[in-house]
Short mmCIF file of C-alpha atoms in Angstrom, two decimals:
data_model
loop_
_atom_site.label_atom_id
_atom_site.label_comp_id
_atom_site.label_asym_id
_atom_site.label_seq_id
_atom_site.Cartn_x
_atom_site.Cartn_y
_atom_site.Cartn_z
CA UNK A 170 61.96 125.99 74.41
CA UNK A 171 64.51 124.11 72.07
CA UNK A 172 64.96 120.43 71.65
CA UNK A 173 66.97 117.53 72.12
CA UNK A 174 68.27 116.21 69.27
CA UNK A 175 68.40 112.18 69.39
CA UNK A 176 70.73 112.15 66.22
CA UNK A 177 73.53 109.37 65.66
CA UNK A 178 76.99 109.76 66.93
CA UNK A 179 78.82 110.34 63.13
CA UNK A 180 80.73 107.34 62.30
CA UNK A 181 84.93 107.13 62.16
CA UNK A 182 85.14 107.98 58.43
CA UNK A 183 83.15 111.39 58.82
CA UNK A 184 84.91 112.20 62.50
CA UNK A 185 88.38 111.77 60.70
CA UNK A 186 86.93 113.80 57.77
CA UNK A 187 85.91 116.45 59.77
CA UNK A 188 88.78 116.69 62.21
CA UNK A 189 90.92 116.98 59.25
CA UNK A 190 89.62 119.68 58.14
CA UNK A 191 89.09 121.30 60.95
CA UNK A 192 93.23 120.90 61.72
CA UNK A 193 93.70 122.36 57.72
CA UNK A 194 91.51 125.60 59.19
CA UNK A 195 93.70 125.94 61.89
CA UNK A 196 96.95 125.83 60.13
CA UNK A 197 96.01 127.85 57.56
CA UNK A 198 95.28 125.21 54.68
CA UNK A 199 91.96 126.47 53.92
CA UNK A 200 92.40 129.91 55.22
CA UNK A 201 90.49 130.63 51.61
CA UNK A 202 87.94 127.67 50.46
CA UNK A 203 85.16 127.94 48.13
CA UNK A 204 83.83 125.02 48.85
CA UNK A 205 83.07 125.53 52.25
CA UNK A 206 79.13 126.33 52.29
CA UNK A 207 76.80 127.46 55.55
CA UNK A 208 73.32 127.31 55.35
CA UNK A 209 70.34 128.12 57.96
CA UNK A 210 68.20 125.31 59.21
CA UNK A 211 64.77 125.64 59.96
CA UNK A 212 63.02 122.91 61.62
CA UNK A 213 59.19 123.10 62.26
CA UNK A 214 57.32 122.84 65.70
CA UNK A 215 56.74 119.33 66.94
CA UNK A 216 54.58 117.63 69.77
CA UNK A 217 56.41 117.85 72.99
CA UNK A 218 56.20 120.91 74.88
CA UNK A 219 59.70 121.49 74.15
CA UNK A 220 59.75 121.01 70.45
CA UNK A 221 56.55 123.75 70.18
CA UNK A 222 58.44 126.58 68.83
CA UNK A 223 60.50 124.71 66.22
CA UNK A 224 64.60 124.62 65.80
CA UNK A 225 67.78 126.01 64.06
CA UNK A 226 70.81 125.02 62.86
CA UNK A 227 73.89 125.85 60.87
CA UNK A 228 74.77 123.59 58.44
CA UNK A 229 78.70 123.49 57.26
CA UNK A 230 79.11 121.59 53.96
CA UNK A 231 82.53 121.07 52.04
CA UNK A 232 82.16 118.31 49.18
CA UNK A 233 85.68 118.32 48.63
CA UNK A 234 86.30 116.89 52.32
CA UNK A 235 83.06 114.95 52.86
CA UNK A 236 81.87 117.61 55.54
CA UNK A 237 78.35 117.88 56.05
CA UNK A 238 77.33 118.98 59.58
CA UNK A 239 74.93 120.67 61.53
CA UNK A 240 75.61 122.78 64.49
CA UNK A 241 72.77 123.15 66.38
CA UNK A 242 72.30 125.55 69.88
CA UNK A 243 70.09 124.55 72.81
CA UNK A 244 70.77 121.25 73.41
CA UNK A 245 69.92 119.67 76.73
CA UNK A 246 69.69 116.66 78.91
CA UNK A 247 66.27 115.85 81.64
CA UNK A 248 68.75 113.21 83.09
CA UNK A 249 70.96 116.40 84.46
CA UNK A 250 71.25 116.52 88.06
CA UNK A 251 68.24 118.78 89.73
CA UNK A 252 66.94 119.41 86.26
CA UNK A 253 63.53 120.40 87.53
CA UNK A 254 64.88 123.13 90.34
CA UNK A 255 67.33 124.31 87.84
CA UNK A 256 65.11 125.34 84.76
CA UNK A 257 62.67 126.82 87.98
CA UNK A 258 65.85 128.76 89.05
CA UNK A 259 66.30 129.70 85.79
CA UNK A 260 69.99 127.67 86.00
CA UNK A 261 69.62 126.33 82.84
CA UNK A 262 72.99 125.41 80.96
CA UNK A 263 72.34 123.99 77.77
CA UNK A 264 75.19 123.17 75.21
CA UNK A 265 75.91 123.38 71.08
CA UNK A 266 75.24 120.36 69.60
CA UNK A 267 77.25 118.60 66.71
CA UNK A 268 75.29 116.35 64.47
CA UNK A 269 75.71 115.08 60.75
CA UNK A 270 73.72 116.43 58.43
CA UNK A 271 71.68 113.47 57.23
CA UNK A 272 71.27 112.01 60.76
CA UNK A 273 70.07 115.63 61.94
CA UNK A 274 67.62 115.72 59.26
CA UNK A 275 66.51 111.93 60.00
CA UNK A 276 65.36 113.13 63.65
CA UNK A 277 63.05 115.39 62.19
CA UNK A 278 61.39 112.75 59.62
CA UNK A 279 60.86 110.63 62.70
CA UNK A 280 58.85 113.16 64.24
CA UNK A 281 57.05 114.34 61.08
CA UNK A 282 58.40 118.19 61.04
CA UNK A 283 59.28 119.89 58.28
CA UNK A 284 62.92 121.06 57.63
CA UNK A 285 64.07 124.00 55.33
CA UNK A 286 67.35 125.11 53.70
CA UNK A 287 68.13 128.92 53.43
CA UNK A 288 71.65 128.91 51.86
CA UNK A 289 73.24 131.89 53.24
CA UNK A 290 75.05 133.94 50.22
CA UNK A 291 78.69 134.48 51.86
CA UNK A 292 82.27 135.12 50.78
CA UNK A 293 84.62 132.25 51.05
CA UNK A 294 86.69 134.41 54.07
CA UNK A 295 82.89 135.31 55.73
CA UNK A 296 82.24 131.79 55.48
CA UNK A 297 85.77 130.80 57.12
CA UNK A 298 84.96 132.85 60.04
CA UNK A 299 81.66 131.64 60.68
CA UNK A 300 82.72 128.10 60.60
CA UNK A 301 85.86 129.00 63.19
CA UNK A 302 83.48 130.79 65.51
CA UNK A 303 81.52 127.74 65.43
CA UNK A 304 84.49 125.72 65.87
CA UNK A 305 85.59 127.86 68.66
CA UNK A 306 81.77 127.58 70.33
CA UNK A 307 82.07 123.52 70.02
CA UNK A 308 85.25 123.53 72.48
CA UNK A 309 84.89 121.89 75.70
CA UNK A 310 85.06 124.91 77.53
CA UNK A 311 82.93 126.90 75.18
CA UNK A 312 80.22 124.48 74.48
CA UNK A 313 78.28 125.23 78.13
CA UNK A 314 76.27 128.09 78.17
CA UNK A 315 73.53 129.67 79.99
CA UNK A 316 70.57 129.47 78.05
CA UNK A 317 67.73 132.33 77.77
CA UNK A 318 64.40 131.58 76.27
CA UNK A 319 63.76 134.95 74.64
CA UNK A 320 67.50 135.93 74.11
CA UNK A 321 69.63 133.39 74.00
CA UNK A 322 68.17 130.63 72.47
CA UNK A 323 68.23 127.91 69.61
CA UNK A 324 67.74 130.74 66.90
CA UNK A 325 69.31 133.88 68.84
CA UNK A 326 73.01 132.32 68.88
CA UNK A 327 73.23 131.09 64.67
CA UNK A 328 71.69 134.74 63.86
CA UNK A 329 74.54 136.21 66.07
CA UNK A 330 77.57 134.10 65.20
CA UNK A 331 76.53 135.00 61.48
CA UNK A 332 75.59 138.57 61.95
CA UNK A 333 79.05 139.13 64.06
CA UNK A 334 81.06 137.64 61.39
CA UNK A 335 79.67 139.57 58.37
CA UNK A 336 81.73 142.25 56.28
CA UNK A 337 79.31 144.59 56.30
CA UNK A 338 76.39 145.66 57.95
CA UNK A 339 73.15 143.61 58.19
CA UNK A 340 69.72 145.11 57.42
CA UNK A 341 66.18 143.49 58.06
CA UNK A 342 63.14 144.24 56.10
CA UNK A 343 61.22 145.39 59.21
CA UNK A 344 57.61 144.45 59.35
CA UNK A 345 54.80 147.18 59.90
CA UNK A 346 52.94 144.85 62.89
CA UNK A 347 53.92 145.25 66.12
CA UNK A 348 53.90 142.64 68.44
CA UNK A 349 54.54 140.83 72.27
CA UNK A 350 56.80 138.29 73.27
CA UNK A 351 52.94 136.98 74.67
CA UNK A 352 51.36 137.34 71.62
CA UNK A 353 54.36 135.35 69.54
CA UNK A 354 54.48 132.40 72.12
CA UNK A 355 50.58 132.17 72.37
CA UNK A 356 50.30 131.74 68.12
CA UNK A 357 52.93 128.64 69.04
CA UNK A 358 50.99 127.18 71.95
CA UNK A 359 47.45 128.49 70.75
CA UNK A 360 46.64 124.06 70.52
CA UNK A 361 48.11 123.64 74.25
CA UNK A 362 45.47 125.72 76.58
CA UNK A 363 47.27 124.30 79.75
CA UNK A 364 50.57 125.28 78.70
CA UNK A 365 49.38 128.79 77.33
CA UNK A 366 47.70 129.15 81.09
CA UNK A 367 51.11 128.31 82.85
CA UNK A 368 53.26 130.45 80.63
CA UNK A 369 50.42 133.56 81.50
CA UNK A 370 50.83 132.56 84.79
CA UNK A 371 54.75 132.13 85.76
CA UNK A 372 55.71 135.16 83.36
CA UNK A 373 54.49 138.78 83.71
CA UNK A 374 54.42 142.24 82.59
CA UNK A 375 57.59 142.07 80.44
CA UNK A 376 56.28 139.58 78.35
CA UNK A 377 53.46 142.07 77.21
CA UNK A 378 55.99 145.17 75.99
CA UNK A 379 56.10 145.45 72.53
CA UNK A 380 59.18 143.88 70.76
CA UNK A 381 62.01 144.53 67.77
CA UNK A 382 62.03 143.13 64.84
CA UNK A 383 65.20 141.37 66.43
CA UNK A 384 63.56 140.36 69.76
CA UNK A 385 61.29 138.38 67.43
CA UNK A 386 63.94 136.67 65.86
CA UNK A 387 63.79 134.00 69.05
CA UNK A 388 61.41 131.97 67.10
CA UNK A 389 63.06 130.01 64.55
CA UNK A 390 60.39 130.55 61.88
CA UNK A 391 61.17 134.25 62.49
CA UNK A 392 64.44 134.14 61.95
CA UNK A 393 64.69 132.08 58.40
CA UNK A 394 61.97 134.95 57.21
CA UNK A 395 64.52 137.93 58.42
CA UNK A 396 67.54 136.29 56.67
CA UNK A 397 65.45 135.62 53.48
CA UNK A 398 64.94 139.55 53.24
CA UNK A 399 67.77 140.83 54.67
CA UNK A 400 70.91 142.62 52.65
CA UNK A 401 74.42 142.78 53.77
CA UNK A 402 75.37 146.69 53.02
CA UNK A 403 79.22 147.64 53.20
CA UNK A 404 79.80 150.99 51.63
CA UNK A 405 78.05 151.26 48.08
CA UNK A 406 78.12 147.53 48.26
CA UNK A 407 74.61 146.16 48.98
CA UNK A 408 73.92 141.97 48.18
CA UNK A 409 71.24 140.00 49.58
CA UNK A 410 72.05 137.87 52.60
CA UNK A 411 70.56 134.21 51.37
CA UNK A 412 69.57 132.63 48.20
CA UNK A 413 66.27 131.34 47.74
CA UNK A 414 65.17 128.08 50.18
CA UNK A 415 65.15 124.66 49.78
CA UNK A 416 62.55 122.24 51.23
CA UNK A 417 64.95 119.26 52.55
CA UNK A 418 62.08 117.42 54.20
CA UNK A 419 57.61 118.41 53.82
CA UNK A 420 55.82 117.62 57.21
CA UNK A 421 54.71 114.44 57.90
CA UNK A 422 50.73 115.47 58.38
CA UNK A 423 49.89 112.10 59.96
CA UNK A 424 52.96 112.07 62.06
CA UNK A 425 52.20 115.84 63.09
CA UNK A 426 48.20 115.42 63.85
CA UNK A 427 49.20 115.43 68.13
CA UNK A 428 50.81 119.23 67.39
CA UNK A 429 48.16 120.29 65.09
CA UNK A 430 45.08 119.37 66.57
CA UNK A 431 43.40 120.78 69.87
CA UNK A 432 44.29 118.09 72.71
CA UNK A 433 40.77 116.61 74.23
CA UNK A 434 40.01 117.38 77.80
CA UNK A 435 38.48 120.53 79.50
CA UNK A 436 40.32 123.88 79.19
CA UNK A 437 41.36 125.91 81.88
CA UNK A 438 38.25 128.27 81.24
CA UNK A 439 36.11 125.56 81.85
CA UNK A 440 37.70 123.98 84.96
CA UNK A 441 37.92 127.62 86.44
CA UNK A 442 34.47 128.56 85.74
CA UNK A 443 33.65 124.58 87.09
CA UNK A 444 35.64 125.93 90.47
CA UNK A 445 34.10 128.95 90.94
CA UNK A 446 30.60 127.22 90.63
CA UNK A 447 31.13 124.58 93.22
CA UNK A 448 32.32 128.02 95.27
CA UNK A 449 29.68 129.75 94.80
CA UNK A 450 27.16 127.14 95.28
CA UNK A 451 28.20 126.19 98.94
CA UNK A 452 28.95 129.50 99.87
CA UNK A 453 25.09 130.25 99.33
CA UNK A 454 24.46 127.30 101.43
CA UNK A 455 26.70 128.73 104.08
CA UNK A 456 24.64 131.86 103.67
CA UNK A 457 21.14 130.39 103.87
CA UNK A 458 22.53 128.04 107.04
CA UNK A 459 24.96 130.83 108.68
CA UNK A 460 27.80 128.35 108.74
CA UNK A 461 30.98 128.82 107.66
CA UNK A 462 32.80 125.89 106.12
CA UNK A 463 36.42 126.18 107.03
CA UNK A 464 37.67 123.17 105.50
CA UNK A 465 36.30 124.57 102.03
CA UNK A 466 38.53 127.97 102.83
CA UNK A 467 41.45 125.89 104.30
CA UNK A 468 41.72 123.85 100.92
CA UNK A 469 41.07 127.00 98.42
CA UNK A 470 43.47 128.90 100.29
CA UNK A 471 46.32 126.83 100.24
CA UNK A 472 46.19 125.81 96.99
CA UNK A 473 46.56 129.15 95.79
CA UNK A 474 49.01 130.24 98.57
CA UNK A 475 51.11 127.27 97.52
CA UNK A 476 50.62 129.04 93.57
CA UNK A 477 51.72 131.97 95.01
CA UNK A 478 54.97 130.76 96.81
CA UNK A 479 55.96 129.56 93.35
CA UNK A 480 55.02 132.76 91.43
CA UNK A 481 57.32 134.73 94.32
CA UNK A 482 59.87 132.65 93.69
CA UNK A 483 60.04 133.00 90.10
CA UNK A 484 59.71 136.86 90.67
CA UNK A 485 62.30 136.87 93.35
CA UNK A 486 64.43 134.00 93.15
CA UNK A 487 64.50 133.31 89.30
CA UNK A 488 67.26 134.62 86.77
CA UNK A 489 64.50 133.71 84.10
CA UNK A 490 63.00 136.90 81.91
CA UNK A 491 60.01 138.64 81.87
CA UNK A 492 58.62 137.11 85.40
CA UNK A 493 58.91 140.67 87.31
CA UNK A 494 56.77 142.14 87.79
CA UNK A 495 53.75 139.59 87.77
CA UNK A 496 50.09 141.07 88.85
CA UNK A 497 49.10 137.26 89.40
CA UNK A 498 50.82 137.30 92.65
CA UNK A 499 47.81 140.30 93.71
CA UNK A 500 45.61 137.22 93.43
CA UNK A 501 48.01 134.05 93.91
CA UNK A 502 50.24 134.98 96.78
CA UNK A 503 52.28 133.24 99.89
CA UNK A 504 50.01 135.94 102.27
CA UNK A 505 47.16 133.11 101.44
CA UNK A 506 48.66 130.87 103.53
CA UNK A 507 48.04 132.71 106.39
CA UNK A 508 44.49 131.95 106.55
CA UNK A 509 44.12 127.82 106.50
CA UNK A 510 46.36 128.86 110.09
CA UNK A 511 44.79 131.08 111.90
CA UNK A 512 41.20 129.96 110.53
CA UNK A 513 41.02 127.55 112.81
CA UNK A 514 42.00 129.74 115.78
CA UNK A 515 38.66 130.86 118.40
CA UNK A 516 40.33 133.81 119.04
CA UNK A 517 42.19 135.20 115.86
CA UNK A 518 37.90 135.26 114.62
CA UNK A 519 38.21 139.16 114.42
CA UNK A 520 41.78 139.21 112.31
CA UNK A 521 40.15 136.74 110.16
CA UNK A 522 37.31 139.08 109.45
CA UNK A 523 39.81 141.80 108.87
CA UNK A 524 41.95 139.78 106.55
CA UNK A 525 39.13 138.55 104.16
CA UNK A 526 38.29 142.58 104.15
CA UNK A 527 41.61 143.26 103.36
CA UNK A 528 42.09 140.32 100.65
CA UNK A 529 38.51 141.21 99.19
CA UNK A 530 39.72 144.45 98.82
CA UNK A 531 42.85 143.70 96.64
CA UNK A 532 41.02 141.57 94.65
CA UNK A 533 38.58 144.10 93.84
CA UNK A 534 40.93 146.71 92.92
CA UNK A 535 42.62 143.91 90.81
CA UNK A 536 39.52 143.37 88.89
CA UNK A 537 38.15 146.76 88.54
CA UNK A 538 41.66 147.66 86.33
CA UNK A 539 41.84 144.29 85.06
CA UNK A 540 42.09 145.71 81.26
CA UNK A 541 44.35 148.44 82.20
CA UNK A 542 46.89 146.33 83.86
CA UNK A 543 50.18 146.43 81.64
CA UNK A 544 50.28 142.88 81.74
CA UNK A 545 47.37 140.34 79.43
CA UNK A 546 45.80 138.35 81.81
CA UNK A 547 45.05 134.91 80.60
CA UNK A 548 41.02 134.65 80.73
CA UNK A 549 40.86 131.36 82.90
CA UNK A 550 42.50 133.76 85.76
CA UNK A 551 38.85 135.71 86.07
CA UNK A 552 37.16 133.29 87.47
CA UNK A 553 39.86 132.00 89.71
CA UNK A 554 40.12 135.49 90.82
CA UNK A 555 36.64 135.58 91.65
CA UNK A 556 36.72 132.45 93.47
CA UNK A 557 39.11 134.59 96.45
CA UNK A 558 36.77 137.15 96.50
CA UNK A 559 33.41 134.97 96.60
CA UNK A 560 34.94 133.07 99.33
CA UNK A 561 36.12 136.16 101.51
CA UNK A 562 32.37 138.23 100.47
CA UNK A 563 30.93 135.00 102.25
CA UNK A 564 33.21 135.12 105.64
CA UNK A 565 32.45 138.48 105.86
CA UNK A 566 28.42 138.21 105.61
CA UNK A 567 27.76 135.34 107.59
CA UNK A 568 30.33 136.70 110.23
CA UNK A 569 28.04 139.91 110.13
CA UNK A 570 24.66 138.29 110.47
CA UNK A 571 25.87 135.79 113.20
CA UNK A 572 27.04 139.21 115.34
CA UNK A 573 24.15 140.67 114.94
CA UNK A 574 21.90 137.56 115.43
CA UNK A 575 23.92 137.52 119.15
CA UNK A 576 23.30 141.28 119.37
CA UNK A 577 19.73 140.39 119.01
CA UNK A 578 19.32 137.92 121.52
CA UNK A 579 21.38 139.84 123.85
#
């Protein structure tokens, strides 16, 4: 859910700059520096499906040494080898990325997002840390890590490399409203009804537990909000955590109308219901006629068996959160594939009949606890549920009245 920054490579002056200092840290030179500043980036959601849920960074800023850098989690590359398969798997290895501060912000203006300051109220040795973890995180054998979408993310890592470096102990203002992961990540994709469908598909029950105040903190937004009112307490000692934000950059409203406004097109609701119309239509046809159409069962079937096989895999196969368990795959399993096989088989006619009574059956216990599941069910999946069960009500019934049309003649 984080971004790739496109920011320019820092020129000589500032590499030399910064490596300079970063050789004083080491050595001890600035083992105490007042100058040295870190402040929490916020960057706002933008138009691609990966810049939805907005960005952090950290930037490190020392006047005296003409430092001004961002470090930025999250970064990653769609040219990496078996990208696809990998993100599936849930093998996703992102990296920290290094930017300067101007070119970092730049990025953002391109794209129209806003960007916001929250300078972060630390002592010069609190400070010193938090810039050598950072340091330490940039190495080349550091700088790979596997990368979580809900807990180890672009906003998770700055919130623990300056929580785990504080001298004292952090508390949040916690808010009264409780919440989901679901319920966070639909208010970011509420504009994107395709995405919000696939994310309620591929991810399951876990996504619909309620949350910490912490476990929120995965959306960048959530986190600059939590720093703002959070205090550092050590002792008797209690200070405030940040001083009061800066807007560095307002949105860009014509820029941003693509993230704001409700893409054109039909929703999933609609092409679902659309679906289960055309169903229902022929399979009154195949009622009035007694004629089963078994290409119409062959297609439907192995579409969703095909679903299926990639919902079992995420379940199964996957590293990725929240995707076990998943009631979709009651509705949208590899079992489905069974059918479009042994459909067109003369004699399998009987296990046929038995397996559209056995899938009707699951289907029906699926929708009578359909708002007692402990997982939300995006609406679109109704009527593709119903599509199943319309399809196997209709094997079943003209199956029946063909037997008993040959009982009659007998």
């Amino acid at each position: 859910y984080c971004i790739t920054c496109r920011v320019k490579i820092m020129d000589i002056k500032k590499i030399l700059a910064f490596l300079f200092f970063l050789c004083s840290l080491a050595t001890g030179y600035s083992s105490v520096n007042d100058s040295l500043k870190i402040s929490l980036i916020t960057c706002s959601p933008g138009s691609q499906v990966y810049e939805l849920f907005g960005h952090t960074g950290l930037r490190v800023q020392d006047v005296s040494r003409n430092v001004d850098v961002v470090f930025h989690y999250g970064v990653f590359s769609f040219n990496t080898p078996h990208f696809i398969y990998r993100f599936t798997k849930g093998e996703t290895d992102y990296s920290i990325g290094l930017a300067d501060f101007r070119d970092f912000v730049y990025n953002y203006a391109v794209r129209g997002s806003k960007v916001s300051e929250l300078p972060l109220e630390l002592t010069a040795e609190e400070s010193k840390r938090v810039f050598q973890a950072l340091i330490i995180n940039n190495m080349p054998d550091n700088r790979i890590y596997r990368y979580n979408f809900l807990y180890d993310n672009c906003a998770t890592r700055p919130r623990n490399v300056i929580t785990e470096n504080l001298s004292g102990q952090i508390q949040y203002k916690n808010p009264d409203e409780k919440v989901t992961f679901r319920e966070m990540i639909h208010d970011c994709t509420h504009n994107y009804p395709w995405l919000t469908f696939g994310i309620d598909l591929a991810l399951g029950a876990p996504l619909d537990r309620t949350i910490s105040y912490e476990e929120q903190m995965f959306l960048p937004d959530v986190l600059m909000g939590a720093f703002e009112d959070a205090r550092v307490v050590k002792g008797d000692s209690v200070r405030y955590l940040s001083g009061e934000p800066v807007l560095l950059l307002a949105a860009d409203t014509m820029r941003m109308t693509s993230a704001t406004v409700r893409p054109t097109g039909i929703s999933p609701l609609f092409a679902a219901s659309l679906l289960l119309s055309v169903v229902v239509i022929i399979s009154v046809v195949e009622i009035i006629k007694r004629r089963h159409y078994r290409i119409v069962d062959t297609v439907l079937f192995s579409i969703y068996g095909l679903v299926g096989c990639l919902l079992f895999f995420l379940m199964f196969i996957s590293t990725h959160p929240a995707t076990y368990p998943n009631y979709s795959g009651f509705w949208a399993n590899p079992f489905l594939l069974i059918l479009p096989v042994i459909i067109w088989v003369k004699s399998m006619k009987k296990v046929v009949c038995y397996y559209h009574f056995i899938n009707f059956a699951v289907l029906f216990c699926l929708l009578a606890s359909w708002y007692w599941l402990p997982q939300q069910m995006n609406i679109a999946f109704l009527p593709l549920v119903l599509v199943l069960a319309v399809r196997s009500v209709t094997y079943i019934w003209v199956n029946r009245r063909k037997e008993k049309m040959a009982e009659k003649e007998i």
